[in-house]
Amino acid sequence: MEFTKPRIEACFSPREFHQYEEGFELIVVIDVLRATSAICTAIEHGVKGIIPVDSVEEARDYLKKGYIAAAEREGKIVEGFPIGNSPFTYMNPEFKGETIVLTTTNGTKAIKIAQHKETVVIGALNNLDSLTEWLIDQNRNVLILASGWKDKFNLEDTICAGAIIDGVLKSGKFISDEDSSVAAKFIYKSAKENIFAYLKASSHRRRLRRLNLNADVKYCLTPNNLTAIPILKDGILVALKHVEKAVES
Ligand code: MLT
């Protein structure tokens, strides 16, 4: 089918990525609870770069080489690592200017799955408006890849995907064609007045509540408390504004 305007679509799981990716070179990876919220927070607070890696073993190798390395599995900090996935960790001024290696259950896996694409940026509810504005200016097909939970659909990433799609479609410059995108938009619209309450029954919110991480959840579900947009450059997530500045000069 021929489309006259660029498309913005949602893919609900890394496992489905290959079914959606054709024709999309700009990918937005989201993992609201909590990987991409943590990455946006790190970049906003001056972390120079985040190196996403697939496995705990790989992260451990970096740790042995003297890197700062963070590892999360099942919502918990992996034994032997100084830090995990809490966004508050990345506000630490000691991390300013540093490059941090990160592996998480789902978020870093989704980033790695998309890394062969021309442009991979990181989205969260935290950077919703700045990301949406930037996407509207790109004038090319956008695929939002939700990290989900172990390849399954999750509600929080779907809400975030719907929020981005809703904002971009309002510009009138894009269209959506997939049912996944329509569903994400509907779910966002029914959740947007109180996302925290809407997600009460969601599996990862319950998991994080059991781990006493409600403060993390509240932070991650707060739209627009950040403006940074991380972008993947040579395998490292860095601030988009620095990349754009380098291209201009
Ligand atoms: C992930 O990448 O799976 C999540 O960020 C898990 C978490 O909340 O720690």
PDB file of C-alpha atoms and ligand atoms in Angstrom:
ATOM      1  CA  MET A   1       0.000   0.000   0.000  1.00  0.00           C
ATOM      2  CA  GLU A   2       1.226   3.555  -0.836  1.00  0.00           C
ATOM      3  CA  PHE A   3       1.144   6.086   1.960  1.00  0.00           C
ATOM      4  CA  THR A   4       1.221   9.822   1.294  1.00  0.00           C
ATOM      5  CA  LYS A   5       2.394  10.812   4.761  1.00  0.00           C
ATOM      6  CA  PRO A   6       4.987   9.168   7.020  1.00  0.00           C
ATOM      7  CA  ARG A   7       3.639   6.569   9.422  1.00  0.00           C
ATOM      8  CA  ILE A   8       3.960   6.189  13.153  1.00  0.00           C
ATOM      9  CA  GLU A   9       3.269   2.683  14.434  1.00  0.00           C
ATOM     10  CA  ALA A  10       3.593   0.638  17.610  1.00  0.00           C
ATOM     11  CA  CYS A  11       5.106  -2.812  18.060  1.00  0.00           C
ATOM     12  CA  PHE A  12       4.179  -4.338  21.418  1.00  0.00           C
ATOM     13  CA  SER A  13       7.025  -6.807  21.887  1.00  0.00           C
ATOM     14  CA  PRO A  14      10.651  -7.353  20.796  1.00  0.00           C
ATOM     15  CA  ARG A  15       9.556 -10.769  19.535  1.00  0.00           C
ATOM     16  CA  GLU A  16       7.229  -9.115  17.001  1.00  0.00           C
ATOM     17  CA  PHE A  17       9.822  -6.566  15.853  1.00  0.00           C
ATOM     18  CA  HIS A  18      10.712  -8.458  12.644  1.00  0.00           C
ATOM     19  CA  GLN A  19       7.031  -8.366  11.618  1.00  0.00           C
ATOM     20  CA  TYR A  20       6.880  -4.575  11.874  1.00  0.00           C
ATOM     21  CA  GLU A  21      10.375  -3.276  11.106  1.00  0.00           C
ATOM     22  CA  GLU A  22      10.311  -3.214   7.275  1.00  0.00           C
ATOM     23  CA  GLY A  23      10.211   0.361   6.022  1.00  0.00           C
ATOM     24  CA  PHE A  24      11.197   1.830   9.403  1.00  0.00           C
ATOM     25  CA  GLU A  25      14.665   3.245  10.008  1.00  0.00           C
ATOM     26  CA  LEU A  26      13.711   5.464  12.952  1.00  0.00           C
ATOM     27  CA  ILE A  27      12.942   3.403  16.047  1.00  0.00           C
ATOM     28  CA  VAL A  28      11.829   4.679  19.453  1.00  0.00           C
ATOM     29  CA  VAL A  29      12.543   2.100  22.169  1.00  0.00           C
ATOM     30  CA  ILE A  30      10.452   2.394  25.328  1.00  0.00           C
ATOM     31  CA  ASP A  31      10.568   0.573  28.651  1.00  0.00           C
ATOM     32  CA  VAL A  32       8.666   2.837  31.015  1.00  0.00           C
ATOM     33  CA  LEU A  33       9.241   0.605  34.098  1.00  0.00           C
ATOM     34  CA  ARG A  34      12.129   1.338  34.272  1.00  0.00           C
ATOM     35  CA  ALA A  35      15.011   0.997  31.820  1.00  0.00           C
ATOM     36  CA  THR A  36      14.290   3.815  29.382  1.00  0.00           C
ATOM     37  CA  SER A  37      13.087   6.148  32.153  1.00  0.00           C
ATOM     38  CA  ALA A  38      16.437   5.529  33.876  1.00  0.00           C
ATOM     39  CA  ILE A  39      18.381   6.121  30.642  1.00  0.00           C
ATOM     40  CA  CYS A  40      16.584   9.421  29.949  1.00  0.00           C
ATOM     41  CA  THR A  41      17.242  10.470  33.561  1.00  0.00           C
ATOM     42  CA  ALA A  42      20.936   9.617  33.279  1.00  0.00           C
ATOM     43  CA  ILE A  43      21.405  11.620  30.094  1.00  0.00           C
ATOM     44  CA  GLU A  44      19.408  14.569  31.470  1.00  0.00           C
ATOM     45  CA  HIS A  45      21.598  14.605  34.603  1.00  0.00           C
ATOM     46  CA  GLY A  46      24.840  14.728  32.645  1.00  0.00           C
ATOM     47  CA  VAL A  47      25.859  11.086  32.239  1.00  0.00           C
ATOM     48  CA  LYS A  48      27.936  11.130  29.063  1.00  0.00           C
ATOM     49  CA  GLY A  49      26.878   7.765  27.702  1.00  0.00           C
ATOM     50  CA  ILE A  50      25.120   4.498  28.466  1.00  0.00           C
ATOM     51  CA  ILE A  51      26.419   1.319  26.845  1.00  0.00           C
ATOM     52  CA  PRO A  52      23.505  -1.142  26.641  1.00  0.00           C
ATOM     53  CA  VAL A  53      24.570  -4.790  26.798  1.00  0.00           C
ATOM     54  CA  ASP A  54      22.557  -7.996  26.528  1.00  0.00           C
ATOM     55  CA  SER A  55      23.946 -10.180  29.260  1.00  0.00           C
ATOM     56  CA  VAL A  56      24.997  -9.944  32.885  1.00  0.00           C
ATOM     57  CA  GLU A  57      28.268 -11.687  31.900  1.00  0.00           C
ATOM     58  CA  GLU A  58      29.084  -8.946  29.399  1.00  0.00           C
ATOM     59  CA  ALA A  59      28.335  -6.265  32.001  1.00  0.00           C
ATOM     60  CA  ARG A  60      30.545  -8.128  34.489  1.00  0.00           C
ATOM     61  CA  ASP A  61      33.423  -8.113  31.995  1.00  0.00           C
ATOM     62  CA  TYR A  62      33.121  -4.324  31.749  1.00  0.00           C
ATOM     63  CA  LEU A  63      33.004  -4.097  35.541  1.00  0.00           C
ATOM     64  CA  LYS A  64      36.269  -6.061  35.756  1.00  0.00           C
ATOM     65  CA  LYS A  65      37.847  -3.620  33.290  1.00  0.00           C
ATOM     66  CA  GLY A  66      37.029  -0.738  35.647  1.00  0.00           C
ATOM     67  CA  TYR A  67      33.818   0.570  34.057  1.00  0.00           C
ATOM     68  CA  ILE A  68      30.832   1.662  36.103  1.00  0.00           C
ATOM     69  CA  ALA A  69      28.350  -1.102  35.324  1.00  0.00           C
ATOM     70  CA  ALA A  70      24.694  -1.505  36.254  1.00  0.00           C
ATOM     71  CA  ALA A  71      22.692  -4.716  36.118  1.00  0.00           C
ATOM     72  CA  GLU A  72      19.042  -5.480  36.825  1.00  0.00           C
ATOM     73  CA  ARG A  73      17.150  -8.764  36.605  1.00  0.00           C
ATOM     74  CA  GLU A  74      13.574  -9.350  37.817  1.00  0.00           C
ATOM     75  CA  GLY A  75      13.516  -5.763  39.119  1.00  0.00           C
ATOM     76  CA  LYS A  76      16.490  -6.324  41.448  1.00  0.00           C
ATOM     77  CA  ILE A  77      20.127  -5.215  41.366  1.00  0.00           C
ATOM     78  CA  VAL A  78      22.201  -8.215  40.304  1.00  0.00           C
ATOM     79  CA  GLU A  79      24.623  -9.389  42.985  1.00  0.00           C
ATOM     80  CA  GLY A  80      28.109  -7.984  42.560  1.00  0.00           C
ATOM     81  CA  PHE A  81      26.978  -4.790  40.798  1.00  0.00           C
ATOM     82  CA  PRO A  82      27.025  -1.393  42.491  1.00  0.00           C
ATOM     83  CA  ILE A  83      23.866  -0.126  40.823  1.00  0.00           C
ATOM     84  CA  GLY A  84      20.746  -1.268  39.011  1.00  0.00           C
ATOM     85  CA  ASN A  85      17.899   0.323  37.196  1.00  0.00           C
ATOM     86  CA  SER A  86      16.394   2.887  39.531  1.00  0.00           C
ATOM     87  CA  PRO A  87      16.155   6.287  37.803  1.00  0.00           C
ATOM     88  CA  PHE A  88      17.108   8.003  41.087  1.00  0.00           C
ATOM     89  CA  THR A  89      20.519   6.314  40.958  1.00  0.00           C
ATOM     90  CA  TYR A  90      21.341   8.216  37.792  1.00  0.00           C
ATOM     91  CA  MET A  91      20.768  11.636  39.372  1.00  0.00           C
ATOM     92  CA  ASN A  92      23.976  11.133  41.367  1.00  0.00           C
ATOM     93  CA  PRO A  93      26.336  14.058  40.505  1.00  0.00           C
ATOM     94  CA  GLU A  94      29.244  11.618  40.730  1.00  0.00           C
ATOM     95  CA  PHE A  95      28.078  10.072  37.450  1.00  0.00           C
ATOM     96  CA  LYS A  96      28.254  13.373  35.527  1.00  0.00           C
ATOM     97  CA  GLY A  97      30.504  12.978  32.483  1.00  0.00           C
ATOM     98  CA  GLU A  98      30.811   9.204  33.022  1.00  0.00           C
ATOM     99  CA  THR A  99      29.945   6.346  30.690  1.00  0.00           C
ATOM    100  CA  ILE A 100      27.921   3.579  32.333  1.00  0.00           C
ATOM    101  CA  VAL A 101      27.347   0.028  31.100  1.00  0.00           C
ATOM    102  CA  LEU A 102      23.773  -1.189  31.595  1.00  0.00           C
ATOM    103  CA  THR A 103      21.974  -4.497  31.268  1.00  0.00           C
ATOM    104  CA  THR A 104      18.298  -4.963  32.172  1.00  0.00           C
ATOM    105  CA  THR A 105      15.708  -7.704  31.793  1.00  0.00           C
ATOM    106  CA  ASN A 106      13.883  -6.173  28.837  1.00  0.00           C
ATOM    107  CA  GLY A 107      14.859  -2.607  27.954  1.00  0.00           C
ATOM    108  CA  THR A 108      18.471  -3.123  26.923  1.00  0.00           C
ATOM    109  CA  LYS A 109      17.438  -6.252  25.026  1.00  0.00           C
ATOM    110  CA  ALA A 110      14.962  -4.207  22.940  1.00  0.00           C
ATOM    111  CA  ILE A 111      17.637  -1.582  22.222  1.00  0.00           C
ATOM    112  CA  LYS A 112      20.023  -4.281  21.014  1.00  0.00           C
ATOM    113  CA  ILE A 113      17.333  -5.802  18.769  1.00  0.00           C
ATOM    114  CA  ALA A 114      16.862  -2.423  17.047  1.00  0.00           C
ATOM    115  CA  GLN A 115      20.525  -1.388  16.901  1.00  0.00           C
ATOM    116  CA  HIS A 116      20.990  -2.188  13.187  1.00  0.00           C
ATOM    117  CA  LYS A 117      18.550   0.604  12.286  1.00  0.00           C
ATOM    118  CA  GLU A 118      19.727   4.022  11.077  1.00  0.00           C
ATOM    119  CA  THR A 119      18.317   5.897  14.093  1.00  0.00           C
ATOM    120  CA  VAL A 120      17.420   4.528  17.529  1.00  0.00           C
ATOM    121  CA  VAL A 121      16.169   6.975  20.149  1.00  0.00           C
ATOM    122  CA  ILE A 122      14.925   6.377  23.675  1.00  0.00           C
ATOM    123  CA  GLY A 123      11.439   7.288  24.847  1.00  0.00           C
ATOM    124  CA  ALA A 124       9.625   7.318  28.176  1.00  0.00           C
ATOM    125  CA  LEU A 125       6.700   9.183  29.665  1.00  0.00           C
ATOM    126  CA  ASN A 126       9.351  11.397  31.268  1.00  0.00           C
ATOM    127  CA  ASN A 127      10.485  12.905  27.946  1.00  0.00           C
ATOM    128  CA  LEU A 128       7.117  12.635  26.172  1.00  0.00           C
ATOM    129  CA  ASP A 129       6.680  16.181  24.851  1.00  0.00           C
ATOM    130  CA  SER A 130      10.257  16.822  23.771  1.00  0.00           C
ATOM    131  CA  LEU A 131      10.387  13.460  21.995  1.00  0.00           C
ATOM    132  CA  THR A 132       7.016  13.999  20.308  1.00  0.00           C
ATOM    133  CA  GLU A 133       8.040  17.455  19.052  1.00  0.00           C
ATOM    134  CA  TRP A 134      11.304  16.079  17.688  1.00  0.00           C
ATOM    135  CA  LEU A 135       9.576  13.166  15.940  1.00  0.00           C
ATOM    136  CA  ILE A 136       7.078  15.491  14.233  1.00  0.00           C
ATOM    137  CA  ASP A 137      10.015  17.323  12.606  1.00  0.00           C
ATOM    138  CA  GLN A 138      11.658  14.148  11.286  1.00  0.00           C
ATOM    139  CA  ASN A 139       9.231  13.553   8.416  1.00  0.00           C
ATOM    140  CA  ARG A 140      10.006   9.839   8.193  1.00  0.00           C
ATOM    141  CA  ASN A 141       8.393   6.596   9.299  1.00  0.00           C
ATOM    142  CA  VAL A 142       8.602   6.001  13.055  1.00  0.00           C
ATOM    143  CA  LEU A 143       8.259   2.636  14.753  1.00  0.00           C
ATOM    144  CA  ILE A 144       7.813   2.572  18.520  1.00  0.00           C
ATOM    145  CA  LEU A 145       9.213  -0.628  20.000  1.00  0.00           C
ATOM    146  CA  ALA A 146       7.790  -1.499  23.415  1.00  0.00           C
ATOM    147  CA  SER A 147      10.164  -3.628  25.494  1.00  0.00           C
ATOM    148  CA  GLY A 148       7.293  -5.443  27.240  1.00  0.00           C
ATOM    149  CA  TRP A 149       8.066  -8.088  29.837  1.00  0.00           C
ATOM    150  CA  LYS A 150      10.026 -11.113  28.600  1.00  0.00           C
ATOM    151  CA  ASP A 151       8.620 -10.697  25.086  1.00  0.00           C
ATOM    152  CA  LYS A 152       5.036 -10.283  26.329  1.00  0.00           C
ATOM    153  CA  PHE A 153       2.749  -7.273  25.979  1.00  0.00           C
ATOM    154  CA  ASN A 154       2.727  -4.808  28.858  1.00  0.00           C
ATOM    155  CA  LEU A 155       0.375  -2.015  29.745  1.00  0.00           C
ATOM    156  CA  GLU A 156       2.781   0.769  30.731  1.00  0.00           C
ATOM    157  CA  ASP A 157       4.757   0.691  27.474  1.00  0.00           C
ATOM    158  CA  THR A 158       1.504   0.545  25.519  1.00  0.00           C
ATOM    159  CA  ILE A 159       0.235   3.673  27.294  1.00  0.00           C
ATOM    160  CA  CYS A 160       3.479   5.485  26.501  1.00  0.00           C
ATOM    161  CA  ALA A 161       3.375   4.349  22.855  1.00  0.00           C
ATOM    162  CA  GLY A 162      -0.220   5.604  22.647  1.00  0.00           C
ATOM    163  CA  ALA A 163       0.757   8.963  24.132  1.00  0.00           C
ATOM    164  CA  ILE A 164       3.538   9.443  21.572  1.00  0.00           C
ATOM    165  CA  ILE A 165       1.292   8.350  18.696  1.00  0.00           C
ATOM    166  CA  ASP A 166      -1.534  10.630  19.854  1.00  0.00           C
ATOM    167  CA  GLY A 167       0.810  13.639  20.054  1.00  0.00           C
ATOM    168  CA  VAL A 168       2.453  12.985  16.690  1.00  0.00           C
ATOM    169  CA  LEU A 169      -0.875  12.355  14.878  1.00  0.00           C
ATOM    170  CA  LYS A 170      -2.262  15.631  16.236  1.00  0.00           C
ATOM    171  CA  SER A 171       0.322  17.451  14.075  1.00  0.00           C
ATOM    172  CA  GLY A 172      -1.581  16.231  11.010  1.00  0.00           C
ATOM    173  CA  LYS A 173       1.740  15.324   9.393  1.00  0.00           C
ATOM    174  CA  PHE A 174       1.641  11.564  10.099  1.00  0.00           C
ATOM    175  CA  ILE A 175      -0.733   8.638   9.785  1.00  0.00           C
ATOM    176  CA  SER A 176      -1.074   5.292  11.563  1.00  0.00           C
ATOM    177  CA  ASP A 177      -2.229   2.136   9.856  1.00  0.00           C
ATOM    178  CA  GLU A 178      -1.679  -0.768  12.248  1.00  0.00           C
ATOM    179  CA  ASP A 179      -4.299  -1.950  14.760  1.00  0.00           C
ATOM    180  CA  SER A 180      -1.539  -2.009  17.413  1.00  0.00           C
ATOM    181  CA  SER A 181      -1.204   1.765  17.015  1.00  0.00           C
ATOM    182  CA  VAL A 182      -4.966   2.331  17.226  1.00  0.00           C
ATOM    183  CA  ALA A 183      -5.151   0.123  20.337  1.00  0.00           C
ATOM    184  CA  ALA A 184      -2.225   1.942  21.995  1.00  0.00           C
ATOM    185  CA  LYS A 185      -3.941   5.264  21.401  1.00  0.00           C
ATOM    186  CA  PHE A 186      -7.264   4.049  22.853  1.00  0.00           C
ATOM    187  CA  ILE A 187      -5.539   2.618  25.925  1.00  0.00           C
ATOM    188  CA  TYR A 188      -3.591   5.839  26.462  1.00  0.00           C
ATOM    189  CA  LYS A 189      -6.800   7.883  26.219  1.00  0.00           C
ATOM    190  CA  SER A 190      -8.547   5.797  28.843  1.00  0.00           C
ATOM    191  CA  ALA A 191      -5.476   5.898  31.157  1.00  0.00           C
ATOM    192  CA  LYS A 192      -4.181   9.419  30.784  1.00  0.00           C
ATOM    193  CA  GLU A 193      -6.088  11.106  33.625  1.00  0.00           C
ATOM    194  CA  ASN A 194      -4.426   8.862  36.229  1.00  0.00           C
ATOM    195  CA  ILE A 195      -1.830   6.520  34.800  1.00  0.00           C
ATOM    196  CA  PHE A 196      -0.647   5.389  38.251  1.00  0.00           C
ATOM    197  CA  ALA A 197      -4.139   4.250  39.253  1.00  0.00           C
ATOM    198  CA  TYR A 198      -4.830   2.733  35.827  1.00  0.00           C
ATOM    199  CA  LEU A 199      -1.747   0.547  36.183  1.00  0.00           C
ATOM    200  CA  LYS A 200      -2.701  -0.688  39.646  1.00  0.00           C
ATOM    201  CA  ALA A 201      -3.227  -4.224  38.415  1.00  0.00           C
ATOM    202  CA  SER A 202      -0.371  -4.311  35.915  1.00  0.00           C
ATOM    203  CA  SER A 203       2.150  -7.078  36.492  1.00  0.00           C
ATOM    204  CA  HIS A 204       5.317  -5.001  36.664  1.00  0.00           C
ATOM    205  CA  ARG A 205       3.748  -2.358  38.895  1.00  0.00           C
ATOM    206  CA  ARG A 206       2.807  -5.159  41.276  1.00  0.00           C
ATOM    207  CA  ARG A 207       6.313  -6.649  41.011  1.00  0.00           C
ATOM    208  CA  LEU A 208       7.947  -3.300  41.798  1.00  0.00           C
ATOM    209  CA  ARG A 209       5.518  -2.633  44.648  1.00  0.00           C
ATOM    210  CA  ARG A 210       6.566  -5.948  46.238  1.00  0.00           C
ATOM    211  CA  LEU A 211      10.163  -4.706  46.001  1.00  0.00           C
ATOM    212  CA  ASN A 212       9.210  -1.413  47.718  1.00  0.00           C
ATOM    213  CA  LEU A 213       9.870   0.537  44.540  1.00  0.00           C
ATOM    214  CA  ASN A 214       6.656   2.584  44.406  1.00  0.00           C
ATOM    215  CA  ALA A 215       8.657   5.841  44.346  1.00  0.00           C
ATOM    216  CA  ASP A 216      10.403   4.657  41.179  1.00  0.00           C
ATOM    217  CA  VAL A 217       7.044   3.797  39.626  1.00  0.00           C
ATOM    218  CA  LYS A 218       5.572   7.219  40.441  1.00  0.00           C
ATOM    219  CA  TYR A 219       8.614   8.941  38.970  1.00  0.00           C
ATOM    220  CA  CYS A 220       8.558   6.821  35.784  1.00  0.00           C
ATOM    221  CA  LEU A 221       4.832   7.499  35.291  1.00  0.00           C
ATOM    222  CA  THR A 222       5.259  11.278  35.523  1.00  0.00           C
ATOM    223  CA  PRO A 223       5.059  12.800  32.058  1.00  0.00           C
ATOM    224  CA  ASN A 224       7.454  15.563  31.060  1.00  0.00           C
ATOM    225  CA  ASN A 225       9.723  15.835  34.067  1.00  0.00           C
ATOM    226  CA  LEU A 226      12.651  15.534  31.586  1.00  0.00           C
ATOM    227  CA  THR A 227      13.532  16.840  28.123  1.00  0.00           C
ATOM    228  CA  ALA A 228      16.592  14.756  27.185  1.00  0.00           C
ATOM    229  CA  ILE A 229      16.358  12.445  24.188  1.00  0.00           C
ATOM    230  CA  PRO A 230      19.024   9.733  24.209  1.00  0.00           C
ATOM    231  CA  ILE A 231      20.176   8.455  20.810  1.00  0.00           C
ATOM    232  CA  LEU A 232      22.287   5.429  19.925  1.00  0.00           C
ATOM    233  CA  LYS A 233      25.627   6.391  18.343  1.00  0.00           C
ATOM    234  CA  ASP A 234      28.226   3.681  17.712  1.00  0.00           C
ATOM    235  CA  GLY A 235      26.644   1.441  20.324  1.00  0.00           C
ATOM    236  CA  ILE A 236      26.464   4.137  23.032  1.00  0.00           C
ATOM    237  CA  LEU A 237      23.380   6.107  24.093  1.00  0.00           C
ATOM    238  CA  VAL A 238      24.236   9.795  24.197  1.00  0.00           C
ATOM    239  CA  ALA A 239      22.351  13.105  24.284  1.00  0.00           C
ATOM    240  CA  LEU A 240      20.686  13.883  20.955  1.00  0.00           C
ATOM    241  CA  LYS A 241      21.348  17.603  21.434  1.00  0.00           C
ATOM    242  CA  HIS A 242      25.117  16.958  21.473  1.00  0.00           C
ATOM    243  CA  VAL A 243      24.900  14.892  18.290  1.00  0.00           C
ATOM    244  CA  GLU A 244      22.809  17.568  16.526  1.00  0.00           C
ATOM    245  CA  LYS A 245      25.227  20.307  17.662  1.00  0.00           C
ATOM    246  CA  ALA A 246      28.191  18.322  16.278  1.00  0.00           C
ATOM    247  CA  VAL A 247      26.410  17.939  12.911  1.00  0.00           C
ATOM    248  CA  GLU A 248      25.634  21.707  12.748  1.00  0.00           C
ATOM    249  CA  SER A 249      29.201  22.841  13.449  1.00  0.00           C
TER     250      SER A 249
HETATM  251  C1  MLT B   1      13.641  -3.958  32.304  1.00  0.00           C
HETATM  252  O1  MLT B   1      14.456  -3.533  31.493  1.00  0.00           O
HETATM  253  O2  MLT B   1      13.204  -5.077  32.231  1.00  0.00           O
HETATM  254  C2  MLT B   1      13.072  -3.118  33.408  1.00  0.00           C
HETATM  255  O3  MLT B   1      13.670  -1.907  33.439  1.00  0.00           O
HETATM  256  C3  MLT B   1      12.946  -3.869  34.686  1.00  0.00           C
HETATM  257  C4  MLT B   1      12.967  -3.012  35.931  1.00  0.00           C
HETATM  258  O4  MLT B   1      12.010  -2.322  36.246  1.00  0.00           O
HETATM  259  O5  MLT B   1      13.959  -3.032  36.656  1.00  0.00           O
END
